[in-house]
Amino acid sequence: MTARSVETVVVGAGQSGLLMSDLLRQAGREHVLLDRRSALGGGWQDRWDAFQLVGPNWTTSMPSHPYDGDDPDGFMTREELIAYFRRYGAAIDAPVELDTEVQRLRAGEGGANRAARFRLTTSRGEVEARDVVVASGPFQVPHIPAVATGVDPSIHQVHAHTYRNPEALEPGGVLVVGTGQSGVQLAEELVEAGRRVTLAVGHCWRGPRRYRTKDIFWWLRMLATRGREIGVALPSVEQLPDPRARFACNPHVSGHGGGHDTNLRKMGAEGVRLVGRLSAAEGTKVRFAPDLAANLTYADTWFDERVKGVCDRYAMADGLDLPDDQVTQFAFDPPIVDELDLRAEGISTVLWTSGYRPSFDWIELPVIDELGLPIQRGGISSVPGLRFLGTPWLVDMTSGNLLGVVRDAEGLAARW
């Protein structure tokens, strides 16, 4: 089959792909963005109806397209985010081809265009390219643990990826599994809708909405972009104690209601039943690991032990005059629940907020590790011309979100 030739193909037209397109356009490089969706808006289109950005609106700013609203410290809704990135795509005249799924990426075949190092098979034909940027984002395949197969079919199961609102669920109580950002926010939403919620607490940490007068995302942005320059930085991917830590959940905090802290103990005191990690299921009966106390302690202390000191050192190194601050703890110890009969408890739904897993099996090149993540350094793979952007932990914990993607993209462009 005859393939058309393009100098650079960017796979994915979410915020990472659009940003890369912007930088390629500024450098005068011919390129095209291929996206399987029928409209711009990336993975934000998959979020639930009442979704709001966890980071402040200013985190959406792109180098040539700063946040254009009137509430930089507010938190955009799903629809506002989608509209913002569609405006960005139009502003940079991004050469996007929608409804185009990339099905294979392999080495070039040495045809008429001998400069082409890659060949891509798409739903609309073959493409040859000298360079490829994989910008397919962090939210690829919804992950549901194997324990779900033991749950009786009479209990409805849904992943946060397809959840839309409380009214769309079966009447009755809800077991929410996972306490990352989505899990805690959805538990709050369900409580507000009058649902009885049981929350299976995972190994996730929480951060304060604001620390020393600054939003927690301000601290993360400064540490990610200026930290190394002044000698105080976030841990790099090379410093992780275990490669599996790249799948660790994001800290739970919320942008709803103007933005607020989230606290599992407080939620428990106000009526949410807290249980340990879901460890087994047989029919309508489920069992929980004896780790609730440990997981609550981890959530409460992680910021103080791992982040607070880094923020303080950054403030000192940068000469910032910010008032001292203490993160207060909420005193509540929930009763231990080892087992529940979901049907007897009136729980009709298990809502999985268990995150996502990467899906790079379409890349037929030796650049994916045993955990399914790219083998790379700063987004540059060992295969000349193949780069990654927007994937978690390309550099540090901010690489998979709006905080780090600009830094990572500019780093790729500088080393083209």
Tab-separated table of N, CA, C and O in Angstrom, residues 2-75:
chain	number	residue	atom	x	y	z
A	2	THR	N	0.585	2.200	-0.853
A	2	THR	CA	1.354	3.436	-0.920
A	2	THR	C	1.069	4.278	0.317
A	2	THR	O	-0.086	4.474	0.703
A	3	ALA	N	2.127	4.773	0.929
A	3	ALA	CA	1.978	5.596	2.131
A	3	ALA	C	2.291	7.046	1.802
A	3	ALA	O	3.191	7.346	1.015
A	4	ARG	N	1.554	7.951	2.388
A	4	ARG	CA	1.912	9.365	2.263
A	4	ARG	C	3.042	9.670	3.234
A	4	ARG	O	3.203	8.986	4.246
A	5	SER	N	3.789	10.712	2.971
A	5	SER	CA	4.942	11.054	3.794
A	5	SER	C	4.733	12.382	4.501
A	5	SER	O	4.253	13.352	3.899
A	6	VAL	N	5.082	12.395	5.787
A	6	VAL	CA	5.038	13.602	6.612
A	6	VAL	C	6.323	13.636	7.419
A	6	VAL	O	6.810	12.592	7.861
A	7	GLU	N	6.891	14.812	7.598
A	7	GLU	CA	8.139	14.884	8.354
A	7	GLU	C	7.952	14.380	9.787
A	7	GLU	O	8.714	13.545	10.266
A	8	THR	N	6.904	14.884	10.468
A	8	THR	CA	6.669	14.499	11.859
A	8	THR	C	5.200	14.176	12.081
A	8	THR	O	4.326	14.946	11.662
A	9	VAL	N	4.946	13.069	12.734
A	9	VAL	CA	3.594	12.701	13.142
A	9	VAL	C	3.508	12.801	14.658
A	9	VAL	O	4.359	12.251	15.378
A	10	VAL	N	2.492	13.495	15.149
A	10	VAL	CA	2.187	13.549	16.576
A	10	VAL	C	0.939	12.696	16.795
A	10	VAL	O	-0.104	12.965	16.202
A	11	VAL	N	1.069	11.665	17.609
A	11	VAL	CA	-0.048	10.766	17.874
A	11	VAL	C	-0.792	11.266	19.107
A	11	VAL	O	-0.290	11.203	20.227
A	12	GLY	N	-1.995	11.784	18.901
A	12	GLY	CA	-2.798	12.322	19.994
A	12	GLY	C	-2.900	13.833	19.907
A	12	GLY	O	-1.889	14.521	19.731
A	13	ALA	N	-4.122	14.358	20.027
A	13	ALA	CA	-4.340	15.800	19.934
A	13	ALA	C	-5.006	16.346	21.184
A	13	ALA	O	-5.855	17.241	21.122
A	14	GLY	N	-4.622	15.771	22.350
A	14	GLY	CA	-5.020	16.375	23.613
A	14	GLY	C	-4.104	17.543	23.909
A	14	GLY	O	-3.427	18.069	23.018
A	15	GLN	N	-4.020	17.958	25.194
A	15	GLN	CA	-3.202	19.127	25.483
A	15	GLN	C	-1.734	18.906	25.141
A	15	GLN	O	-1.049	19.821	24.663
A	16	SER	N	-1.220	17.682	25.336
A	16	SER	CA	0.180	17.407	25.033
A	16	SER	C	0.438	17.498	23.534
A	16	SER	O	1.424	18.100	23.090
A	17	GLY	N	-0.445	16.889	22.737
A	17	GLY	CA	-0.273	16.927	21.297
A	17	GLY	C	-0.385	18.329	20.735
A	17	GLY	O	0.398	18.732	19.858
A	18	LEU	N	-1.354	19.100	21.224
A	18	LEU	CA	-1.513	20.478	20.752
A	18	LEU	C	-0.287	21.315	21.116
A	18	LEU	O	0.180	22.130	20.303
A	19	LEU	N	0.222	21.135	22.317
A	19	LEU	CA	1.412	21.876	22.730
A	19	LEU	C	2.600	21.530	21.838
A	19	LEU	O	3.348	22.410	21.399
A	20	MET	N	2.787	20.236	21.543
A	20	MET	CA	3.886	19.833	20.673
A	20	MET	C	3.703	20.428	19.292
A	20	MET	O	4.664	20.881	18.658
A	21	SER	N	2.465	20.444	18.807
A	21	SER	CA	2.182	21.041	17.507
A	21	SER	C	2.553	22.518	17.499
A	21	SER	O	3.138	23.027	16.534
A	22	ASP	N	2.222	23.204	18.559
A	22	ASP	CA	2.538	24.631	18.690
A	22	ASP	C	4.046	24.862	18.569
A	22	ASP	O	4.520	25.725	17.824
A	23	LEU	N	4.826	24.045	19.277
A	23	LEU	CA	6.276	24.197	19.254
A	23	LEU	C	6.863	23.815	17.894
A	23	LEU	O	7.808	24.458	17.412
A	24	LEU	N	6.310	22.778	17.264
A	24	LEU	CA	6.773	22.397	15.933
A	24	LEU	C	6.452	23.482	14.907
A	24	LEU	O	7.265	23.775	14.012
A	25	ARG	N	5.274	24.071	15.044
A	25	ARG	CA	4.905	25.162	14.134
A	25	ARG	C	5.859	26.336	14.284
A	25	ARG	O	6.319	26.915	13.281
A	26	GLN	N	6.177	26.689	15.514
A	26	GLN	CA	7.104	27.799	15.746
A	26	GLN	C	8.483	27.513	15.161
A	26	GLN	O	9.195	28.424	14.728
A	27	ALA	N	8.868	26.226	15.136
A	27	ALA	CA	10.170	25.844	14.585
A	27	ALA	C	10.129	25.629	13.081
A	27	ALA	O	11.161	25.314	12.460
A	28	GLY	N	8.943	25.796	12.477
A	28	GLY	CA	8.820	25.637	11.034
A	28	GLY	C	8.888	24.199	10.563
A	28	GLY	O	9.269	23.934	9.419
A	29	ARG	N	8.493	23.241	11.421
A	29	ARG	CA	8.576	21.828	11.057
A	29	ARG	C	7.221	21.319	10.541
A	29	ARG	O	6.187	21.507	11.184
A	30	GLU	N	7.259	20.670	9.396
A	30	GLU	CA	6.050	20.058	8.844
A	30	GLU	C	5.601	18.934	9.783
A	30	GLU	O	6.404	18.100	10.225
A	31	HIS	N	4.327	18.902	10.082
A	31	HIS	CA	3.819	17.855	10.971
A	31	HIS	C	2.317	17.713	10.818
A	31	HIS	O	1.652	18.560	10.215
A	32	VAL	N	1.800	16.619	11.393
A	32	VAL	CA	0.369	16.379	11.436
A	32	VAL	C	0.043	15.717	12.768
A	32	VAL	O	0.864	14.977	13.325
A	33	LEU	N	-1.126	16.020	13.314
A	33	LEU	CA	-1.611	15.379	14.535
A	33	LEU	C	-2.703	14.393	14.159
A	33	LEU	O	-3.652	14.754	13.439
A	34	LEU	N	-2.580	13.170	14.619
A	34	LEU	CA	-3.589	12.143	14.364
A	34	LEU	C	-4.302	11.810	15.665
A	34	LEU	O	-3.658	11.514	16.671
A	35	ASP	N	-5.625	11.858	15.656
A	35	ASP	CA	-6.390	11.602	16.871
A	35	ASP	C	-7.605	10.749	16.552
A	35	ASP	O	-8.313	11.010	15.567
A	36	ARG	N	-7.855	9.754	17.381
A	36	ARG	CA	-8.955	8.817	17.135
A	36	ARG	C	-10.317	9.438	17.410
A	36	ARG	O	-11.352	8.911	16.959
A	37	ARG	N	-10.352	10.539	18.128
A	37	ARG	CA	-11.635	11.149	18.488
A	37	ARG	C	-12.220	11.935	17.317
A	37	ARG	O	-11.514	12.285	16.374
A	38	SER	N	-13.507	12.234	17.427
A	38	SER	CA	-14.178	12.991	16.374
A	38	SER	C	-14.177	14.490	16.641
A	38	SER	O	-14.621	15.271	15.791
A	39	ALA	N	-13.679	14.901	17.812
A	39	ALA	CA	-13.614	16.325	18.151
A	39	ALA	C	-12.454	16.560	19.103
A	39	ALA	O	-12.061	15.662	19.864
A	40	LEU	N	-11.902	17.757	19.069
A	40	LEU	CA	-10.828	18.110	19.996
A	40	LEU	C	-11.368	18.179	21.426
A	40	LEU	O	-12.549	18.438	21.655
A	41	GLY	N	-10.489	17.980	22.374
A	41	GLY	CA	-10.872	18.029	23.785
A	41	GLY	C	-10.190	16.954	24.594
A	41	GLY	O	-10.257	16.953	25.820
A	42	GLY	N	-9.523	16.026	23.907
A	42	GLY	CA	-8.736	15.005	24.589
A	42	GLY	C	-9.520	14.218	25.615
A	42	GLY	O	-10.748	14.059	25.538
A	43	GLY	N	-8.798	13.714	26.614
A	43	GLY	CA	-9.396	12.871	27.641
A	43	GLY	C	-10.370	13.591	28.546
A	43	GLY	O	-11.121	12.935	29.287
A	44	TRP	N	-10.364	14.923	28.516
A	44	TRP	CA	-11.343	15.645	29.344
A	44	TRP	C	-12.766	15.272	28.940
A	44	TRP	O	-13.690	15.371	29.754
A	45	GLN	N	-12.961	14.840	27.719
A	45	GLN	CA	-14.298	14.464	27.248
A	45	GLN	C	-14.812	13.197	27.922
A	45	GLN	O	-16.000	12.887	27.834
A	46	ASP	N	-13.924	12.467	28.585
A	46	ASP	CA	-14.317	11.222	29.254
A	46	ASP	C	-14.638	11.422	30.732
A	46	ASP	O	-14.996	10.452	31.407
A	47	ARG	N	-14.473	12.615	31.243
A	47	ARG	CA	-14.723	12.837	32.669
A	47	ARG	C	-16.216	12.926	32.944
A	47	ARG	O	-17.021	13.165	32.048
A	48	TRP	N	-16.589	12.779	34.212
A	48	TRP	CA	-18.005	12.750	34.592
A	48	TRP	C	-18.624	14.143	34.463
A	48	TRP	O	-17.938	15.157	34.311
A	49	ASP	N	-19.957	14.190	34.545
A	49	ASP	CA	-20.695	15.417	34.225
A	49	ASP	C	-20.264	16.606	35.080
A	49	ASP	O	-20.115	17.716	34.577
A	50	ALA	N	-20.112	16.399	36.388
A	50	ALA	CA	-19.817	17.507	37.298
A	50	ALA	C	-18.317	17.679	37.535
A	50	ALA	O	-17.923	18.383	38.466
A	51	PHE	N	-17.493	17.080	36.698
A	51	PHE	CA	-16.042	17.172	36.862
A	51	PHE	C	-15.586	18.623	36.856
A	51	PHE	O	-16.076	19.450	36.086
A	52	GLN	N	-14.638	18.913	37.744
A	52	GLN	CA	-13.949	20.197	37.713
A	52	GLN	C	-12.445	19.950	37.837
A	52	GLN	O	-12.008	18.983	38.466
A	53	LEU	N	-11.685	20.833	37.223
A	53	LEU	CA	-10.233	20.731	37.268
A	53	LEU	C	-9.755	20.741	38.710
A	53	LEU	O	-10.256	21.505	39.530
A	54	VAL	N	-8.812	19.875	39.037
A	54	VAL	CA	-8.275	19.825	40.397
A	54	VAL	C	-7.281	20.954	40.624
A	54	VAL	O	-7.203	21.526	41.707
A	55	GLY	N	-6.499	21.275	39.596
A	55	GLY	CA	-5.575	22.408	39.689
A	55	GLY	C	-6.263	23.699	39.288
A	55	GLY	O	-7.248	23.695	38.542
A	56	PRO	N	-5.775	24.838	39.770
A	56	PRO	CA	-6.380	26.126	39.398
A	56	PRO	C	-6.334	26.362	37.898
A	56	PRO	O	-5.519	25.786	37.172
A	57	ASN	N	-7.200	27.244	37.422
A	57	ASN	CA	-7.310	27.512	35.998
A	57	ASN	C	-5.999	27.955	35.356
A	57	ASN	O	-5.750	27.677	34.183
A	58	TRP	N	-5.140	28.623	36.115
A	58	TRP	CA	-3.895	29.110	35.526
A	58	TRP	C	-2.989	27.959	35.080
A	58	TRP	O	-2.083	28.171	34.266
A	59	THR	N	-3.240	26.746	35.575
A	59	THR	CA	-2.394	25.624	35.160
A	59	THR	C	-2.629	25.237	33.701
A	59	THR	O	-1.831	24.497	33.123
A	60	THR	N	-3.702	25.726	33.088
A	60	THR	CA	-3.986	25.396	31.686
A	60	THR	C	-3.186	26.251	30.714
A	60	THR	O	-3.206	25.992	29.509
A	61	SER	N	-2.491	27.263	31.200
A	61	SER	CA	-1.790	28.192	30.314
A	61	SER	C	-0.727	27.486	29.482
A	61	SER	O	0.100	26.745	30.009
A	62	MET	N	-0.768	27.743	28.188
A	62	MET	CA	0.247	27.278	27.255
A	62	MET	C	1.123	28.466	26.862
A	62	MET	O	0.672	29.614	26.922
A	63	PRO	N	2.367	28.239	26.455
A	63	PRO	CA	3.267	29.367	26.179
A	63	PRO	C	2.702	30.419	25.234
A	63	PRO	O	2.893	31.620	25.454
A	64	SER	N	2.013	29.992	24.162
A	64	SER	CA	1.467	30.976	23.218
A	64	SER	C	-0.033	31.169	23.392
A	64	SER	O	-0.662	31.863	22.593
A	65	HIS	N	-0.592	30.567	24.433
A	65	HIS	CA	-2.037	30.672	24.647
A	65	HIS	C	-2.311	30.648	26.146
A	65	HIS	O	-2.753	29.642	26.695
A	66	PRO	N	-2.029	31.768	26.827
A	66	PRO	CA	-2.265	31.806	28.271
A	66	PRO	C	-3.745	31.687	28.604
A	66	PRO	O	-4.606	31.920	27.750
A	67	TYR	N	-4.005	31.295	29.840
A	67	TYR	CA	-5.396	31.205	30.297
A	67	TYR	C	-6.126	32.494	29.942
A	67	TYR	O	-5.647	33.603	30.228
A	68	ASP	N	-7.292	32.360	29.303
A	68	ASP	CA	-7.986	33.526	28.767
A	68	ASP	C	-9.288	33.852	29.491
A	68	ASP	O	-10.123	34.594	28.968
A	69	GLY	N	-9.467	33.319	30.693
A	69	GLY	CA	-10.674	33.620	31.457
A	69	GLY	C	-10.448	34.715	32.482
A	69	GLY	O	-9.395	35.362	32.517
A	70	ASP	N	-11.440	34.916	33.353
A	70	ASP	CA	-11.359	35.985	34.357
A	70	ASP	C	-11.256	35.446	35.779
A	70	ASP	O	-11.434	36.187	36.742
A	71	ASP	N	-10.952	34.152	35.928
A	71	ASP	CA	-10.871	33.547	37.262
A	71	ASP	C	-9.685	32.586	37.319
A	71	ASP	O	-9.857	31.365	37.393
A	72	PRO	N	-8.456	33.107	37.295
A	72	PRO	CA	-7.277	32.219	37.238
A	72	PRO	C	-7.161	31.274	38.421
A	72	PRO	O	-6.578	30.193	38.290
A	73	ASP	N	-7.715	31.653	39.568
A	73	ASP	CA	-7.618	30.803	40.748
A	73	ASP	C	-8.845	29.921	40.940
A	73	ASP	O	-8.962	29.212	41.942
A	74	GLY	N	-9.768	29.957	39.973
A	74	GLY	CA	-10.929	29.089	40.023
A	74	GLY	C	-10.602	27.726	39.421
A	74	GLY	O	-9.437	27.403	39.140
A	75	PHE	N	-11.652	26.921	39.184
A	75	PHE	CA	-11.455	25.555	38.725
A	75	PHE	C	-12.466	25.256	37.622
A	75	PHE	O	-13.671	25.162	37.874
